[in-house]
């Protein structure tokens, strides 16, 4: 048996208000004459956070458009633009939800690797370490702050750049930054974490490493979304750690059916990760009966409406595209259903599931 030896984030700072330490943290990584580049989620344009970025005169602040989840073309555009403007940069700092953080990871790697980011969608294809990169979440749930992937939609597939060069050198976890997130968005991204935990804990890849993180993250999600009677600062603080722990849990295991099916929706319809996972999970009684029941209670308690009927009117070819994308996620299915997963999930079964969404 060969065990995976995975790379982790180098440095972590956690605490309410720790964003103020950002310049002190970045200072040693500034290289003469080359800028620190901040990729800030466009939500923060004209918001107070945009004025708190420790910008030096040579630095660059880019408001990244995350209306759509990151595409390889967008990563290439930013990286090429930076190379043309500066030659090289000191670092890339991603501030925002999973989309802005993933963009930062990918752009960092594309500053030092030739070609297009689409060439590196897969496992361990990246050849050179990227430039210094830091991630600062403003939503809690994806675990993108700790993961070894950056999920990109490319010309042929929706797949991450999974590599040892992908994790951040630094993450800064400041619960103050997520305080203003709208209820719906907070729920969808929070449920991404809940679903990571369920898929990890009920998967065949589970080991004690994953279990210990997954159980803690799950308990926090249940506390925040089900047992607490109102949202408070403590909710932001604990959910930020749930996201981290949920990410650590899947680092050594894998996600499962909801993610595999949701990737198909994302690829064809552009459905976003968090909401897509919720749309799918809601219909997965056959795979995760108790958790789906609990999920529905959380939906009700938080007064969230899960969209219905999003695949209505699609044609056979479109269903086939989603099924192909989903079945391409082999490790996810194997984790969920075991080594003989191909006998358990047929195209017909998947078609019926997609039709219900
Ligand atoms: P997101 O980053 O896509 O952002 C969703 C929306 O929330 C955007 O409109 C954004 O502008 C806004 N937003 C961000 N912070 C906000 C704040 N504090 N207040 C108000 N609005 C705010 O959402 P997400 O759910 O965090 O991330 C989803 C993305 O993460 C997807 O692209 C998905 O593929 C990726 N992802 C990556 C990993 C990984 O391991 N790399 C894991 C899971 C998901
Ligand atoms: Zn996820």
Coordinates of C-alpha atoms and ligand atoms in Angstrom, one line a residue:
X1 CA 0.0 0.0 0.0
X2 CA 1.4 3.4 -1.0
X3 CA 0.2 6.4 1.0
X4 CA -0.1 9.8 -0.4
X5 CA 2.4 12.4 0.7
X6 CA 0.7 15.7 0.1
X7 CA 1.9 19.2 0.3
X8 CA 0.1 21.7 2.6
X9 CA -0.2 25.4 2.9
X10 CA 3.0 26.8 4.3
X11 CA 1.7 29.5 6.7
X12 CA -1.7 30.2 8.3
X13 CA -2.8 33.1 10.3
X14 CA -6.2 33.1 11.9
X15 CA -8.1 35.7 13.9
X16 CA -10.6 38.5 13.8
X17 CA -8.9 41.5 12.4
X18 CA -5.7 39.7 11.2
X19 CA -6.1 41.3 7.8
X20 CA -4.3 44.2 9.3
X21 CA -1.1 42.1 9.4
X22 CA -1.1 41.5 5.7
X23 CA 1.6 44.0 4.8
X24 CA 3.9 42.7 7.6
X25 CA 3.4 39.1 6.2
X26 CA 4.0 40.1 2.6
X27 CA 7.0 42.3 3.2
X28 CA 9.7 39.6 3.1
X29 CA 8.3 38.3 -0.2
X30 CA 8.5 41.6 -2.0
X31 CA 11.3 41.5 -4.6
X32 CA 12.9 44.7 -5.7
X33 CA 11.1 46.3 -8.6
X34 CA 8.4 43.7 -9.0
X35 CA 4.9 44.2 -7.8
X36 CA 2.6 42.3 -5.5
X37 CA -0.6 41.7 -7.4
X38 CA -3.9 41.6 -5.5
X39 CA -6.8 39.8 -7.2
X40 CA -9.8 41.1 -5.3
X41 CA -13.3 39.7 -5.8
X42 CA -15.2 42.4 -7.8
X43 CA -17.9 42.4 -5.1
X44 CA -15.5 44.6 -3.1
X45 CA -15.1 47.3 -5.7
X46 CA -15.9 50.6 -3.8
X47 CA -16.3 48.7 -0.6
X48 CA -14.1 49.5 2.5
X49 CA -12.0 46.4 2.1
X50 CA -10.6 47.7 -1.2
X51 CA -9.1 50.6 0.7
X52 CA -7.4 48.4 3.2
X53 CA -5.2 46.5 0.7
X54 CA -1.6 47.4 1.6
X55 CA -0.8 48.7 -1.9
X56 CA 2.7 50.0 -2.5
X57 CA 3.3 52.3 -5.5
X58 CA 4.5 49.5 -7.8
X59 CA 1.8 47.1 -6.8
X60 CA -1.3 46.2 -8.8
X61 CA -4.9 45.7 -7.7
X62 CA -7.1 43.9 -10.1
X63 CA -10.8 43.5 -9.4
X64 CA -11.5 40.0 -10.7
X65 CA -14.9 39.3 -12.4
X66 CA -16.3 36.2 -10.7
X67 CA -19.8 36.4 -12.2
X68 CA -18.8 33.1 -13.8
X69 CA -16.6 30.5 -12.2
X70 CA -12.9 30.8 -13.3
X71 CA -12.2 29.8 -16.9
X72 CA -8.7 28.9 -18.3
X73 CA -9.1 31.8 -20.8
X74 CA -9.5 34.3 -17.9
X75 CA -6.5 32.9 -16.1
X76 CA -4.4 33.1 -19.2
X77 CA -5.6 36.6 -19.9
X78 CA -4.5 37.8 -16.4
X79 CA -1.2 36.0 -16.4
X80 CA -0.3 37.2 -19.9
X81 CA -1.3 40.7 -19.1
X82 CA 1.0 40.7 -16.0
X83 CA 3.9 39.2 -17.9
X84 CA 3.6 41.8 -20.6
X85 CA 3.3 44.7 -18.1
X86 CA 5.9 43.6 -15.5
X87 CA 7.9 40.7 -16.8
X88 CA 7.6 39.1 -13.4
X89 CA 5.8 39.7 -10.1
X90 CA 6.6 39.2 -6.5
X91 CA 3.4 37.4 -5.7
X92 CA -0.3 36.9 -6.3
X93 CA -2.7 37.5 -3.5
X94 CA -6.3 36.2 -4.0
X95 CA -9.0 37.8 -1.9
X96 CA -12.6 36.6 -2.2
X97 CA -14.6 33.5 -2.4
X98 CA -13.4 30.2 -3.9
X99 CA -13.4 31.7 -7.4
X100 CA -11.0 34.6 -6.6
X101 CA -8.7 32.3 -4.6
X102 CA -8.7 29.7 -7.4
X103 CA -7.8 32.4 -9.9
X104 CA -4.9 33.5 -7.7
X105 CA -3.5 30.0 -7.5
X106 CA -3.8 29.4 -11.2
X107 CA -2.4 32.8 -12.2
X108 CA 0.6 32.3 -9.8
X109 CA 1.4 29.0 -11.5
X110 CA 0.9 30.4 -15.0
X111 CA 3.5 33.1 -14.3
X112 CA 6.2 30.4 -14.4
X113 CA 4.8 27.7 -16.6
X114 CA 4.5 28.0 -20.4
X115 CA 1.4 27.6 -22.6
X116 CA -2.2 27.8 -21.4
X117 CA -3.6 26.8 -18.0
X118 CA -5.8 24.4 -20.0
X119 CA -2.6 22.3 -20.6
X120 CA -2.4 21.7 -16.9
X121 CA -6.0 20.6 -16.1
X122 CA -5.5 17.2 -14.5
X123 CA -3.2 15.7 -12.0
X124 CA 0.4 16.6 -11.5
X125 CA 1.0 18.2 -14.9
X126 CA 2.3 21.5 -13.6
X127 CA 6.1 21.5 -14.0
X128 CA 7.4 24.6 -12.2
X129 CA 6.5 26.1 -8.8
X130 CA 4.5 29.3 -9.3
X131 CA 5.3 32.7 -7.8
X132 CA 4.5 33.4 -4.1
X133 CA 0.8 33.2 -3.5
X134 CA -1.5 33.9 -0.7
X135 CA -5.3 33.3 -0.2
X136 CA -7.7 35.3 1.9
X137 CA -11.2 33.9 2.0
X138 CA -14.3 36.2 2.2
X139 CA -16.7 33.3 2.1
X140 CA -16.5 30.1 4.2
X141 CA -17.1 26.7 2.8
X142 CA -15.2 25.7 -0.4
X143 CA -11.9 24.7 1.4
X144 CA -10.1 26.3 -1.7
X145 CA -7.9 28.0 0.9
X146 CA -6.3 24.6 1.8
X147 CA -6.7 22.4 -1.3
X148 CA -4.2 21.3 -3.8
X149 CA -6.4 22.2 -6.7
X150 CA -7.8 25.1 -8.5
X151 CA -11.0 24.4 -10.4
X152 CA -11.1 25.7 -13.9
X153 CA -13.5 25.5 -16.8
X154 CA -11.5 24.9 -20.0
X155 CA -12.3 24.3 -23.6
X156 CA -12.6 20.6 -23.2
X157 CA -13.3 20.0 -19.5
X158 CA -14.0 21.4 -16.1
X159 CA -11.1 20.2 -14.1
X160 CA -8.6 21.5 -11.6
X161 CA -4.9 22.1 -11.8
X162 CA -4.1 19.5 -9.1
X163 CA -0.5 19.6 -8.1
X164 CA 2.0 20.0 -5.3
X165 CA 2.6 23.5 -6.6
X166 CA -1.1 24.5 -6.2
X167 CA -1.5 25.1 -2.4
X168 CA -1.0 28.6 -1.2
X169 CA 2.2 29.7 0.6
X170 CA 0.2 31.7 3.0
X171 CA -3.5 31.9 4.0
X172 CA -5.0 34.6 6.1
X173 CA -8.3 33.6 7.8
X174 CA -10.1 36.7 9.2
X175 CA -13.7 36.0 10.2
X176 CA -14.4 39.7 10.0
X177 CA -14.2 39.5 6.2
X178 CA -17.1 37.2 5.8
X179 CA -19.5 39.1 8.0
X180 CA -21.3 40.9 5.2
X181 CA -22.0 37.9 3.0
X182 CA -25.7 37.6 1.9
X183 CA -27.7 34.9 3.6
X184 CA -28.2 32.8 0.4
X185 CA -24.6 32.9 -0.6
X186 CA -23.4 32.1 2.9
X187 CA -25.7 29.1 2.9
X188 CA -24.7 27.8 -0.5
X189 CA -21.0 28.1 0.2
X190 CA -21.5 26.8 3.7
X191 CA -23.3 23.8 2.3
X192 CA -20.4 23.1 0.1
X193 CA -18.5 22.4 3.3
X194 CA -21.3 20.3 4.8
X195 CA -21.4 18.2 1.6
X196 CA -17.6 17.8 1.6
X197 CA -17.9 16.3 5.0
X198 CA -20.7 14.0 4.2
X199 CA -19.0 12.8 1.0
X200 CA -15.7 12.3 2.8
X201 CA -17.1 10.6 5.9
X202 CA -19.3 8.3 3.9
X203 CA -16.8 7.5 1.2
X204 CA -14.6 4.4 0.8
X205 CA -11.4 6.4 0.8
X206 CA -11.9 7.5 4.4
X207 CA -9.1 7.2 6.9
X208 CA -8.6 8.6 10.5
X209 CA -6.9 11.7 9.1
X210 CA -9.9 12.6 7.0
X211 CA -12.3 11.5 9.6
X212 CA -11.0 13.7 12.4
X213 CA -11.2 16.8 10.3
X214 CA -14.5 15.8 8.6
X215 CA -16.3 15.1 11.9
X216 CA -15.2 18.5 13.4
X217 CA -16.3 20.4 10.3
X218 CA -19.6 18.6 10.1
X219 CA -20.3 19.3 13.8
X220 CA -19.7 23.0 13.2
X221 CA -22.0 23.1 10.1
X222 CA -24.7 21.4 12.1
X223 CA -24.2 23.8 15.0
X224 CA -24.3 26.9 12.8
X225 CA -27.0 26.0 10.3
X226 CA -29.3 23.8 12.4
X227 CA -28.9 24.3 16.2
X228 CA -28.1 28.0 16.6
X229 CA -31.1 30.2 16.7
X230 CA -29.4 33.2 15.1
X231 CA -26.3 34.2 13.2
X232 CA -23.6 35.9 15.3
X233 CA -19.8 36.6 15.2
X234 CA -19.2 33.2 16.6
X235 CA -20.9 31.7 13.6
X236 CA -18.5 33.4 11.2
X237 CA -15.5 32.4 13.4
X238 CA -16.4 28.7 13.6
X239 CA -17.6 28.4 10.0
X240 CA -14.3 29.7 8.7
X241 CA -12.6 26.8 10.6
X242 CA -15.2 24.3 9.3
X243 CA -14.2 25.3 5.8
X244 CA -10.5 24.8 6.6
X245 CA -11.2 21.4 8.3
X246 CA -13.6 20.3 5.6
X247 CA -10.9 21.0 3.0
X248 CA -8.3 19.1 5.1
X249 CA -10.7 16.2 5.3
X250 CA -11.1 15.9 1.5
X251 CA -7.4 16.5 1.0
X252 CA -6.8 12.9 2.1
X253 CA -10.1 11.4 0.8
X254 CA -12.3 12.7 -1.9
X255 CA -15.7 14.1 -2.6
X256 CA -18.6 12.0 -3.9
X257 CA -21.8 11.8 -5.8
X258 CA -23.1 15.4 -5.3
X259 CA -19.9 16.9 -6.6
X260 CA -19.6 14.4 -9.5
X261 CA -23.1 15.3 -10.7
X262 CA -22.8 19.0 -10.0
X263 CA -19.7 19.2 -12.2
X264 CA -22.0 18.2 -15.1
X265 CA -24.4 21.1 -14.3
X266 CA -21.5 23.5 -14.0
X267 CA -20.0 22.5 -17.3
X268 CA -23.2 22.6 -19.3
X269 CA -25.3 25.3 -17.6
X270 CA -22.7 27.3 -15.7
X271 CA -24.4 26.5 -12.5
X272 CA -22.2 27.7 -9.6
X273 CA -20.5 25.2 -7.4
X274 CA -22.3 25.9 -4.1
X275 CA -25.8 26.2 -5.4
X276 CA -25.2 23.3 -7.9
X277 CA -24.2 21.0 -5.1
X278 CA -27.3 22.0 -3.1
X279 CA -29.6 21.3 -6.1
X280 CA -28.0 17.9 -6.6
X281 CA -27.7 16.9 -2.9
X282 CA -31.4 17.6 -2.4
X283 CA -32.1 14.7 -4.7
X284 CA -29.6 12.2 -3.3
X285 CA -31.7 10.2 -0.8
X286 CA -30.7 7.0 -2.5
X287 CA -27.0 7.7 -1.7
X288 CA -27.0 9.8 1.5
X289 CA -30.5 9.3 3.1
X290 CA -29.9 10.7 6.6
X291 CA -27.8 13.6 5.5
X292 CA -30.3 14.6 2.8
X293 CA -32.9 14.7 5.5
X294 CA -30.7 16.9 7.7
X295 CA -29.9 19.1 4.7
X296 CA -33.6 19.7 4.1
X297 CA -34.0 20.8 7.7
X298 CA -31.2 23.2 7.3
X299 CA -32.7 24.6 4.1
X300 CA -36.0 25.1 5.9
X301 CA -34.5 26.6 9.0
X302 CA -32.5 29.1 7.0
X303 CA -35.4 29.9 4.7
X304 CA -33.5 29.1 1.5
X305 CA -35.1 28.2 -1.7
X306 CA -33.4 25.5 -3.7
X307 CA -34.0 26.0 -7.4
X308 CA -36.0 23.3 -9.1
X309 CA -36.4 22.2 -12.7
X310 CA -33.2 23.6 -14.0
X311 CA -32.7 20.7 -16.5
X312 CA -36.2 20.9 -17.9
X313 CA -36.3 21.2 -21.6
X314 CA -32.7 20.0 -22.2
X315 CA -32.2 17.7 -25.2
X316 CA -30.5 14.3 -25.3
X317 CA -27.2 15.7 -26.4
X318 CA -27.1 18.1 -23.5
X319 CA -28.0 15.3 -21.0
X320 CA -25.2 13.2 -22.6
X321 CA -22.7 16.0 -22.1
X322 CA -23.5 16.3 -18.4
X323 CA -23.4 12.5 -18.0
X324 CA -20.0 12.4 -19.7
X325 CA -18.6 15.1 -17.6
X326 CA -19.9 13.4 -14.5
X327 CA -18.7 9.9 -15.3
X328 CA -15.3 11.4 -16.1
X329 CA -14.9 12.2 -12.4
X330 CA -13.7 8.6 -11.7
X331 CA -12.1 9.1 -8.3
X332 CA -15.2 10.8 -7.0
X333 CA -17.4 7.9 -8.0
X334 CA -14.9 5.3 -6.7
X335 CA -14.8 7.1 -3.4
X336 CA -18.6 7.2 -3.2
X337 CA -19.5 3.7 -4.4
X338 CA -16.3 1.6 -4.3
X339 CA -14.1 0.0 -6.8
X340 CA -17.0 -1.5 -8.8
X341 CA -18.7 1.8 -9.1
X342 CA -19.1 1.4 -12.8
X343 CA -21.6 -1.4 -12.2
X344 CA -23.6 0.7 -9.8
X345 CA -24.0 3.9 -11.7
X346 CA -25.3 3.5 -15.2
X347 CA -25.9 6.2 -17.8
X348 CA -29.6 5.6 -17.5
X349 CA -29.5 6.1 -13.7
X350 CA -27.6 9.3 -14.1
X351 CA -30.0 10.5 -16.8
X352 CA -33.0 10.0 -14.4
X353 CA -31.1 11.9 -11.7
X354 CA -30.3 14.8 -14.0
X355 CA -33.9 14.9 -15.2
X356 CA -35.0 15.4 -11.5
X357 CA -32.9 18.5 -11.0
Ligands
LIG1 P1 -17.6 32.5 -5.3 O1 -16.2 32.8 -5.1 O2 -17.9 32.0 -6.7 O3 -18.4 33.8 -5.0 C1 -19.8 33.8 -5.1 C2 -20.4 35.2 -5.1 O4 -20.2 35.8 -3.8 C3 -19.6 36.2 -6.1 O5 -20.6 37.0 -6.7 C4 -18.7 37.0 -5.2 O6 -18.5 38.2 -5.7 C5 -19.5 37.1 -3.9 N1 -18.8 37.3 -2.6 C6 -17.6 36.8 -2.3 N2 -17.3 37.2 -1.0 C7 -18.4 38.0 -0.6 C8 -18.7 38.6 0.6 N3 -17.9 38.6 1.7 N4 -19.9 39.3 0.7 C9 -20.7 39.3 -0.3 N5 -20.5 38.7 -1.5 C10 -19.3 38.0 -1.6 O7 -18.2 31.5 -4.3 P2 -17.6 30.3 -3.4 O8 -18.8 29.5 -3.1 O9 -16.8 30.8 -2.3 O10 -16.6 29.6 -4.4 C11 -17.1 28.8 -5.5 C12 -15.9 28.6 -6.4 O11 -14.9 27.9 -5.7 C13 -16.2 27.8 -7.6 O12 -15.5 28.4 -8.7 C14 -15.6 26.4 -7.3 O13 -15.2 25.7 -8.5 C15 -14.5 26.8 -6.5 N6 -14.1 25.7 -5.6 C16 -12.8 25.4 -5.4 C17 -12.3 24.4 -4.6 C18 -10.9 24.1 -4.5 O14 -10.5 23.2 -3.8 N7 -10.0 24.8 -5.2 C19 -13.2 23.7 -3.8 C20 -14.6 24.0 -3.9 C21 -15.0 25.0 -4.8
LIG2 ZN1 -17.1 21.5 -3.2

